[in-house]
PDB file of C-alpha atoms in Angstrom:
ATOM      1  CA  UNK A   1     -69.097 -83.739  45.249  1.00 46.00           C
ATOM      2  CA  UNK A   2     -68.103 -85.784  48.215  1.00 61.00           C
ATOM      3  CA  UNK A   3     -64.974 -85.110  50.186  1.00 85.00           C
ATOM      4  CA  UNK A   4     -63.855 -85.556  53.650  1.00 91.00           C
ATOM      5  CA  UNK A   5     -60.719 -83.710  55.006  1.00 93.00           C
ATOM      6  CA  UNK A   6     -58.897 -84.430  58.231  1.00 94.00           C
ATOM      7  CA  UNK A   7     -55.681 -83.192  59.582  1.00 89.00           C
ATOM      8  CA  UNK A   8     -53.071 -85.957  59.574  1.00 91.00           C
ATOM      9  CA  UNK A   9     -51.451 -86.077  62.906  1.00 95.00           C
ATOM     10  CA  UNK A  10     -52.151 -85.039  66.343  1.00 97.00           C
ATOM     11  CA  UNK A  11     -49.716 -85.538  69.424  1.00 97.00           C
ATOM     12  CA  UNK A  12     -51.027 -85.120  72.917  1.00 97.00           C
ATOM     13  CA  UNK A  13     -49.804 -86.179  76.626  1.00 97.00           C
ATOM     14  CA  UNK A  14     -51.279 -88.980  78.556  1.00 97.00           C
ATOM     15  CA  UNK A  15     -54.336 -87.586  80.641  1.00 97.00           C
ATOM     16  CA  UNK A  16     -54.904 -84.550  78.297  1.00 97.00           C
ATOM     17  CA  UNK A  17     -57.852 -84.274  75.971  1.00 97.00           C
ATOM     18  CA  UNK A  18     -57.494 -84.895  72.355  1.00 97.00           C
ATOM     19  CA  UNK A  19     -59.656 -83.184  69.628  1.00 97.00           C
ATOM     20  CA  UNK A  20     -59.609 -84.383  66.198  1.00 97.00           C
ATOM     21  CA  UNK A  21     -61.506 -82.558  63.551  1.00 97.00           C
ATOM     22  CA  UNK A  22     -63.076 -83.131  60.275  1.00 96.00           C
ATOM     23  CA  UNK A  23     -64.711 -81.436  57.666  1.00 95.00           C
ATOM     24  CA  UNK A  24     -67.138 -82.923  54.723  1.00 91.00           C
ATOM     25  CA  UNK A  25     -68.761 -81.535  51.911  1.00 86.00           C
ATOM     26  CA  UNK A  26     -72.085 -83.610  51.416  1.00 81.00           C
ATOM     27  CA  UNK A  27     -74.673 -81.591  53.276  1.00 76.00           C
ATOM     28  CA  UNK A  28     -77.356 -84.226  52.667  1.00 78.00           C
ATOM     29  CA  UNK A  29     -75.421 -86.816  54.700  1.00 76.00           C
ATOM     30  CA  UNK A  30     -77.623 -88.127  57.467  1.00 82.00           C
ATOM     31  CA  UNK A  31     -74.982 -90.000  59.492  1.00 90.00           C
ATOM     32  CA  UNK A  32     -71.369 -88.997  60.394  1.00 92.00           C
ATOM     33  CA  UNK A  33     -68.979 -91.670  61.847  1.00 94.00           C
ATOM     34  CA  UNK A  34     -65.721 -91.978  63.672  1.00 96.00           C
ATOM     35  CA  UNK A  35     -63.677 -95.151  63.251  1.00 96.00           C
ATOM     36  CA  UNK A  36     -60.464 -96.174  65.071  1.00 96.00           C
ATOM     37  CA  UNK A  37     -57.809 -98.239  63.337  1.00 95.00           C
ATOM     38  CA  UNK A  38     -55.029 -99.773  65.234  1.00 93.00           C
ATOM     39  CA  UNK A  39     -51.776-100.927  63.147  1.00 87.00           C
ATOM     40  CA  UNK A  40     -52.521-103.700  60.984  1.00 81.00           C
ATOM     41  CA  UNK A  41     -56.039-104.017  62.356  1.00 85.00           C
ATOM     42  CA  UNK A  42     -59.497-103.567  61.114  1.00 88.00           C
ATOM     43  CA  UNK A  43     -62.002-100.464  61.503  1.00 92.00           C
ATOM     44  CA  UNK A  44     -63.785-100.340  64.952  1.00 92.00           C
ATOM     45  CA  UNK A  45     -66.863 -98.243  64.887  1.00 91.00           C
ATOM     46  CA  UNK A  46     -66.331 -95.808  67.822  1.00 94.00           C
ATOM     47  CA  UNK A  47     -69.465 -93.597  67.718  1.00 93.00           C
ATOM     48  CA  UNK A  48     -71.890 -91.809  65.204  1.00 92.00           C
ATOM     49  CA  UNK A  49     -73.913 -88.764  65.089  1.00 93.00           C
ATOM     50  CA  UNK A  50     -77.220 -88.283  63.351  1.00 91.00           C
ATOM     51  CA  UNK A  51     -77.284 -84.987  61.477  1.00 87.00           C
ATOM     52  CA  UNK A  52     -80.006 -83.431  63.479  1.00 89.00           C
ATOM     53  CA  UNK A  53     -77.957 -83.695  66.474  1.00 91.00           C
ATOM     54  CA  UNK A  54     -75.311 -81.032  67.541  1.00 93.00           C
ATOM     55  CA  UNK A  55     -73.671 -83.310  70.227  1.00 96.00           C
ATOM     56  CA  UNK A  56     -73.232 -86.620  71.289  1.00 95.00           C
ATOM     57  CA  UNK A  57     -71.411 -87.987  74.489  1.00 96.00           C
ATOM     58  CA  UNK A  58     -70.456 -91.488  74.962  1.00 93.00           C
ATOM     59  CA  UNK A  59     -68.409 -92.050  78.078  1.00 95.00           C
ATOM     60  CA  UNK A  60     -64.979 -90.442  77.422  1.00 97.00           C
ATOM     61  CA  UNK A  61     -65.968 -89.526  73.807  1.00 97.00           C
ATOM     62  CA  UNK A  62     -67.887 -86.408  72.652  1.00 97.00           C
ATOM     63  CA  UNK A  63     -68.706 -85.564  69.043  1.00 97.00           C
ATOM     64  CA  UNK A  64     -69.836 -82.042  68.063  1.00 97.00           C
ATOM     65  CA  UNK A  65     -71.425 -81.441  64.713  1.00 96.00           C
ATOM     66  CA  UNK A  66     -71.574 -77.953  63.177  1.00 94.00           C
ATOM     67  CA  UNK A  67     -73.998 -78.644  60.108  1.00 91.00           C
ATOM     68  CA  UNK A  68     -73.584 -74.959  58.950  1.00 91.00           C
ATOM     69  CA  UNK A  69     -69.813 -75.148  58.594  1.00 92.00           C
ATOM     70  CA  UNK A  70     -69.835 -79.092  57.885  1.00 92.00           C
ATOM     71  CA  UNK A  71     -67.483 -79.668  60.564  1.00 95.00           C
ATOM     72  CA  UNK A  72     -67.305 -82.506  62.775  1.00 95.00           C
ATOM     73  CA  UNK A  73     -65.000 -83.186  65.758  1.00 97.00           C
ATOM     74  CA  UNK A  74     -64.184 -85.965  68.130  1.00 98.00           C
ATOM     75  CA  UNK A  75     -63.026 -85.240  71.680  1.00 98.00           C
ATOM     76  CA  UNK A  76     -61.352 -87.939  73.756  1.00 98.00           C
ATOM     77  CA  UNK A  77     -61.156 -87.120  77.427  1.00 98.00           C
ATOM     78  CA  UNK A  78     -58.281 -88.288  79.406  1.00 97.00           C
ATOM     79  CA  UNK A  79     -56.324 -89.752  76.712  1.00 98.00           C
ATOM     80  CA  UNK A  80     -54.576 -92.869  77.287  1.00 97.00           C
ATOM     81  CA  UNK A  81     -51.535 -94.650  75.542  1.00 95.00           C
ATOM     82  CA  UNK A  82     -54.158 -97.228  74.408  1.00 94.00           C
ATOM     83  CA  UNK A  83     -55.881 -94.446  72.418  1.00 97.00           C
ATOM     84  CA  UNK A  84     -52.975 -94.191  69.950  1.00 97.00           C
ATOM     85  CA  UNK A  85     -54.397 -95.243  66.637  1.00 97.00           C
ATOM     86  CA  UNK A  86     -55.494 -93.667  63.315  1.00 96.00           C
ATOM     87  CA  UNK A  87     -59.019 -92.005  63.646  1.00 98.00           C
ATOM     88  CA  UNK A  88     -61.313 -91.870  60.401  1.00 97.00           C
ATOM     89  CA  UNK A  89     -64.158 -89.494  60.030  1.00 96.00           C
ATOM     90  CA  UNK A  90     -66.630 -90.899  57.547  1.00 94.00           C
ATOM     91  CA  UNK A  91     -69.807 -89.546  56.055  1.00 91.00           C
ATOM     92  CA  UNK A  92     -72.576 -91.741  54.712  1.00 88.00           C
ATOM     93  CA  UNK A  93     -74.042 -91.412  51.200  1.00 83.00           C
ATOM     94  CA  UNK A  94     -77.634 -91.562  51.446  1.00 78.00           C
ATOM     95  CA  UNK A  95     -78.047 -93.656  48.335  1.00 76.00           C
ATOM     96  CA  UNK A  96     -77.093 -96.988  49.401  1.00 77.00           C
ATOM     97  CA  UNK A  97     -75.315 -96.075  52.500  1.00 86.00           C
ATOM     98  CA  UNK A  98     -71.491 -96.440  51.511  1.00 90.00           C
ATOM     99  CA  UNK A  99     -69.115 -94.515  53.582  1.00 92.00           C
ATOM    100  CA  UNK A 100     -66.783 -91.884  52.258  1.00 93.00           C
ATOM    101  CA  UNK A 101     -63.658 -91.695  54.495  1.00 95.00           C
ATOM    102  CA  UNK A 102     -61.319 -89.040  55.472  1.00 94.00           C
ATOM    103  CA  UNK A 103     -57.534 -89.454  55.213  1.00 94.00           C
ATOM    104  CA  UNK A 104     -57.443 -90.542  58.900  1.00 95.00           C
ATOM    105  CA  UNK A 105     -55.757 -88.598  61.831  1.00 97.00           C
ATOM    106  CA  UNK A 106     -52.764 -90.615  63.452  1.00 97.00           C
ATOM    107  CA  UNK A 107     -53.238 -89.819  67.207  1.00 97.00           C
ATOM    108  CA  UNK A 108     -49.995 -90.358  69.121  1.00 97.00           C
ATOM    109  CA  UNK A 109     -50.098 -90.265  72.966  1.00 97.00           C
ATOM    110  CA  UNK A 110     -46.946 -89.746  74.954  1.00 95.00           C
ATOM    111  CA  UNK A 111     -46.762 -90.888  78.595  1.00 91.00           C
TER     112      UNK A 111
ATOM    113  CA  UNK B   1     -71.685-110.785  69.678  1.00 67.00           C
ATOM    114  CA  UNK B   2     -71.178-112.309  66.342  1.00 80.00           C
ATOM    115  CA  UNK B   3     -69.024-109.875  63.997  1.00 91.00           C
ATOM    116  CA  UNK B   4     -68.175-109.811  60.388  1.00 95.00           C
ATOM    117  CA  UNK B   5     -66.258-112.668  59.197  1.00 96.00           C
ATOM    118  CA  UNK B   6     -63.405-112.448  56.349  1.00 97.00           C
ATOM    119  CA  UNK B   7     -61.461-115.160  54.803  1.00 97.00           C
ATOM    120  CA  UNK B   8     -58.628-115.652  54.328  1.00 97.00           C
ATOM    121  CA  UNK B   9     -57.035-113.178  56.677  1.00 96.00           C
ATOM    122  CA  UNK B  10     -53.704-113.077  54.589  1.00 97.00           C
ATOM    123  CA  UNK B  11     -53.142-113.990  51.066  1.00 97.00           C
ATOM    124  CA  UNK B  12     -50.129-113.954  48.865  1.00 98.00           C
ATOM    125  CA  UNK B  13     -50.543-114.095  45.128  1.00 98.00           C
ATOM    126  CA  UNK B  14     -48.237-113.463  42.163  1.00 98.00           C
ATOM    127  CA  UNK B  15     -48.940-111.143  39.361  1.00 98.00           C
ATOM    128  CA  UNK B  16     -51.653-112.389  36.896  1.00 97.00           C
ATOM    129  CA  UNK B  17     -53.120-114.972  39.246  1.00 98.00           C
ATOM    130  CA  UNK B  18     -56.558-114.879  40.575  1.00 98.00           C
ATOM    131  CA  UNK B  19     -57.836-114.422  44.089  1.00 98.00           C
ATOM    132  CA  UNK B  20     -61.271-114.861  46.089  1.00 98.00           C
ATOM    133  CA  UNK B  21     -62.073-113.186  48.922  1.00 98.00           C
ATOM    134  CA  UNK B  22     -64.990-114.052  51.062  1.00 98.00           C
ATOM    135  CA  UNK B  23     -67.155-112.142  53.689  1.00 98.00           C
ATOM    136  CA  UNK B  24     -69.770-113.562  55.976  1.00 98.00           C
ATOM    137  CA  UNK B  25     -72.073-110.672  57.458  1.00 96.00           C
ATOM    138  CA  UNK B  26     -73.543-110.360  60.973  1.00 94.00           C
ATOM    139  CA  UNK B  27     -76.379-112.635  61.238  1.00 93.00           C
ATOM    140  CA  UNK B  28     -79.593-110.897  59.818  1.00 89.00           C
ATOM    141  CA  UNK B  29     -77.698-108.486  58.018  1.00 92.00           C
ATOM    142  CA  UNK B  30     -78.640-108.244  54.402  1.00 93.00           C
ATOM    143  CA  UNK B  31     -76.320-105.617  53.045  1.00 94.00           C
ATOM    144  CA  UNK B  32     -72.733-106.074  52.232  1.00 96.00           C
ATOM    145  CA  UNK B  33     -70.047-103.418  51.398  1.00 96.00           C
ATOM    146  CA  UNK B  34     -66.537-103.994  50.044  1.00 97.00           C
ATOM    147  CA  UNK B  35     -63.686-101.467  50.550  1.00 97.00           C
ATOM    148  CA  UNK B  36     -59.952-101.369  49.592  1.00 97.00           C
ATOM    149  CA  UNK B  37     -57.610 -99.756  51.695  1.00 95.00           C
ATOM    150  CA  UNK B  38     -54.063 -99.336  50.183  1.00 93.00           C
ATOM    151  CA  UNK B  39     -50.905 -98.507  52.314  1.00 91.00           C
ATOM    152  CA  UNK B  40     -51.300 -95.578  54.269  1.00 89.00           C
ATOM    153  CA  UNK B  41     -54.702 -94.669  52.493  1.00 91.00           C
ATOM    154  CA  UNK B  42     -58.143 -94.358  53.727  1.00 92.00           C
ATOM    155  CA  UNK B  43     -60.467 -96.973  52.766  1.00 94.00           C
ATOM    156  CA  UNK B  44     -62.021 -96.748  49.374  1.00 95.00           C
ATOM    157  CA  UNK B  45     -65.515 -98.082  48.555  1.00 95.00           C
ATOM    158  CA  UNK B  46     -65.613-100.782  45.756  1.00 97.00           C
ATOM    159  CA  UNK B  47     -69.213-102.206  45.561  1.00 97.00           C
ATOM    160  CA  UNK B  48     -72.188-103.068  47.523  1.00 95.00           C
ATOM    161  CA  UNK B  49     -75.061-105.589  47.618  1.00 96.00           C
ATOM    162  CA  UNK B  50     -78.369-105.681  49.197  1.00 94.00           C
ATOM    163  CA  UNK B  51     -80.782-108.630  48.989  1.00 93.00           C
ATOM    164  CA  UNK B  52     -78.341-110.315  46.598  1.00 94.00           C
ATOM    165  CA  UNK B  53     -78.411-107.544  44.194  1.00 94.00           C
ATOM    166  CA  UNK B  54     -75.824-105.109  43.368  1.00 95.00           C
ATOM    167  CA  UNK B  55     -76.832-101.671  45.034  1.00 93.00           C
ATOM    168  CA  UNK B  56     -73.894 -99.434  44.316  1.00 93.00           C
ATOM    169  CA  UNK B  57     -70.651 -99.279  42.520  1.00 94.00           C
ATOM    170  CA  UNK B  58     -67.491 -97.373  43.244  1.00 93.00           C
ATOM    171  CA  UNK B  59     -63.980 -97.383  42.042  1.00 87.00           C
ATOM    172  CA  UNK B  60     -63.900-101.178  41.349  1.00 94.00           C
ATOM    173  CA  UNK B  61     -61.452-102.255  38.346  1.00 94.00           C
ATOM    174  CA  UNK B  62     -63.318-104.354  35.769  1.00 96.00           C
ATOM    175  CA  UNK B  63     -60.814-107.115  36.557  1.00 97.00           C
ATOM    176  CA  UNK B  64     -62.774-107.362  39.963  1.00 97.00           C
ATOM    177  CA  UNK B  65     -66.220-109.076  40.161  1.00 97.00           C
ATOM    178  CA  UNK B  66     -68.414-109.955  43.292  1.00 97.00           C
ATOM    179  CA  UNK B  67     -71.684-111.393  44.148  1.00 97.00           C
ATOM    180  CA  UNK B  68     -73.882-111.930  47.153  1.00 97.00           C
ATOM    181  CA  UNK B  69     -75.229-115.294  47.617  1.00 97.00           C
ATOM    182  CA  UNK B  70     -78.494-116.533  49.308  1.00 96.00           C
ATOM    183  CA  UNK B  71     -77.244-116.877  52.646  1.00 95.00           C
ATOM    184  CA  UNK B  72     -75.983-113.198  52.433  1.00 96.00           C
ATOM    185  CA  UNK B  73     -72.272-114.080  52.333  1.00 97.00           C
ATOM    186  CA  UNK B  74     -70.474-112.205  49.620  1.00 98.00           C
ATOM    187  CA  UNK B  75     -67.309-113.066  47.491  1.00 98.00           C
ATOM    188  CA  UNK B  76     -64.947-110.670  45.729  1.00 98.00           C
ATOM    189  CA  UNK B  77     -63.105-112.324  42.696  1.00 98.00           C
ATOM    190  CA  UNK B  78     -60.171-110.569  41.514  1.00 98.00           C
ATOM    191  CA  UNK B  79     -58.420-111.471  38.276  1.00 97.00           C
ATOM    192  CA  UNK B  80     -55.150-110.807  36.431  1.00 98.00           C
ATOM    193  CA  UNK B  81     -53.685-109.283  39.844  1.00 98.00           C
ATOM    194  CA  UNK B  82     -51.457-106.351  39.666  1.00 97.00           C
ATOM    195  CA  UNK B  83     -48.778-105.322  42.140  1.00 97.00           C
ATOM    196  CA  UNK B  84     -51.083-102.201  42.836  1.00 96.00           C
ATOM    197  CA  UNK B  85     -53.728-104.500  44.046  1.00 97.00           C
ATOM    198  CA  UNK B  86     -51.894-105.101  47.241  1.00 97.00           C
ATOM    199  CA  UNK B  87     -53.934-103.772  50.005  1.00 96.00           C
ATOM    200  CA  UNK B  88     -56.332-104.446  52.946  1.00 96.00           C
ATOM    201  CA  UNK B  89     -59.883-105.554  51.714  1.00 97.00           C
ATOM    202  CA  UNK B  90     -62.649-104.898  54.171  1.00 96.00           C
ATOM    203  CA  UNK B  91     -66.066-106.206  54.032  1.00 97.00           C
ATOM    204  CA  UNK B  92     -68.737-104.267  56.049  1.00 95.00           C
ATOM    205  CA  UNK B  93     -72.344-105.499  56.731  1.00 94.00           C
ATOM    206  CA  UNK B  94     -75.533-103.643  57.499  1.00 91.00           C
ATOM    207  CA  UNK B  95     -79.125-103.917  57.454  1.00 87.00           C
ATOM    208  CA  UNK B  96     -81.706-102.778  55.066  1.00 82.00           C
ATOM    209  CA  UNK B  97     -79.765-101.411  52.306  1.00 74.00           C
ATOM    210  CA  UNK B  98     -77.942 -98.979  54.451  1.00 71.00           C
ATOM    211  CA  UNK B  99     -81.305 -97.460  55.870  1.00 73.00           C
ATOM    212  CA  UNK B 100     -79.694 -97.696  59.436  1.00 74.00           C
ATOM    213  CA  UNK B 101     -76.748 -96.131  60.681  1.00 75.00           C
ATOM    214  CA  UNK B 102     -74.994 -99.461  61.318  1.00 79.00           C
ATOM    215  CA  UNK B 103     -72.027-100.442  59.405  1.00 88.00           C
ATOM    216  CA  UNK B 104     -69.626-102.976  61.079  1.00 90.00           C
ATOM    217  CA  UNK B 105     -66.521-103.875  59.511  1.00 93.00           C
ATOM    218  CA  UNK B 106     -64.740-107.174  59.375  1.00 94.00           C
ATOM    219  CA  UNK B 107     -60.787-107.685  60.330  1.00 93.00           C
ATOM    220  CA  UNK B 108     -59.951-107.419  56.638  1.00 95.00           C
ATOM    221  CA  UNK B 109     -58.057-109.613  54.055  1.00 97.00           C
ATOM    222  CA  UNK B 110     -54.584-108.500  53.630  1.00 96.00           C
ATOM    223  CA  UNK B 111     -53.545-109.254  50.072  1.00 98.00           C
ATOM    224  CA  UNK B 112     -49.826-109.257  48.892  1.00 98.00           C
ATOM    225  CA  UNK B 113     -49.410-109.371  45.224  1.00 98.00           C
ATOM    226  CA  UNK B 114     -45.665-110.182  44.343  1.00 96.00           C
TER     227      UNK B 114
END
């Protein structure tokens, strides 16, 4: 079945790196995503990774994918207070493209 | 760049009333997905359309129906509203029935049922 798991909370100090982890179960997923949601706001697509990649870097964001362990991580370098939000990991169902989301990780950045 | 538009942004209804939520996808996008996000929950897939045909169905109550029109906008119709329907409803759009990586979300419609 499809299931995506994330830890619920992460607290870091401004300037440190944040690492948010996610595990998924559908090994046939071709795309995996990270979305950011600020309080009361919509879902902002941060980055995605194709399943044949191990790593993708986009400015301060680094995504690592371990297909064998079905583990995805998002590293945010030089974390800022503006990065405080809930981060959702999602896998894409290959039939029709619906997204299956994790529970979300609430990132709190302390000055 | 144009984004996904949802209307209304906020809606307050009473129990047993009906509600209609609208979604206007990014220009040229032919695929629309609807998700429901309850308080403190992750978004849950409801239903999707590709080229005006229903392409997938998730945990959508029988009281809800949806359709996609010729201009690719979509409407989610909700009847006999219950308190538990209070949530943020997101629409997302994509191209080619989900064959590309893109899936961009609108700002959501916050439905409150009293």
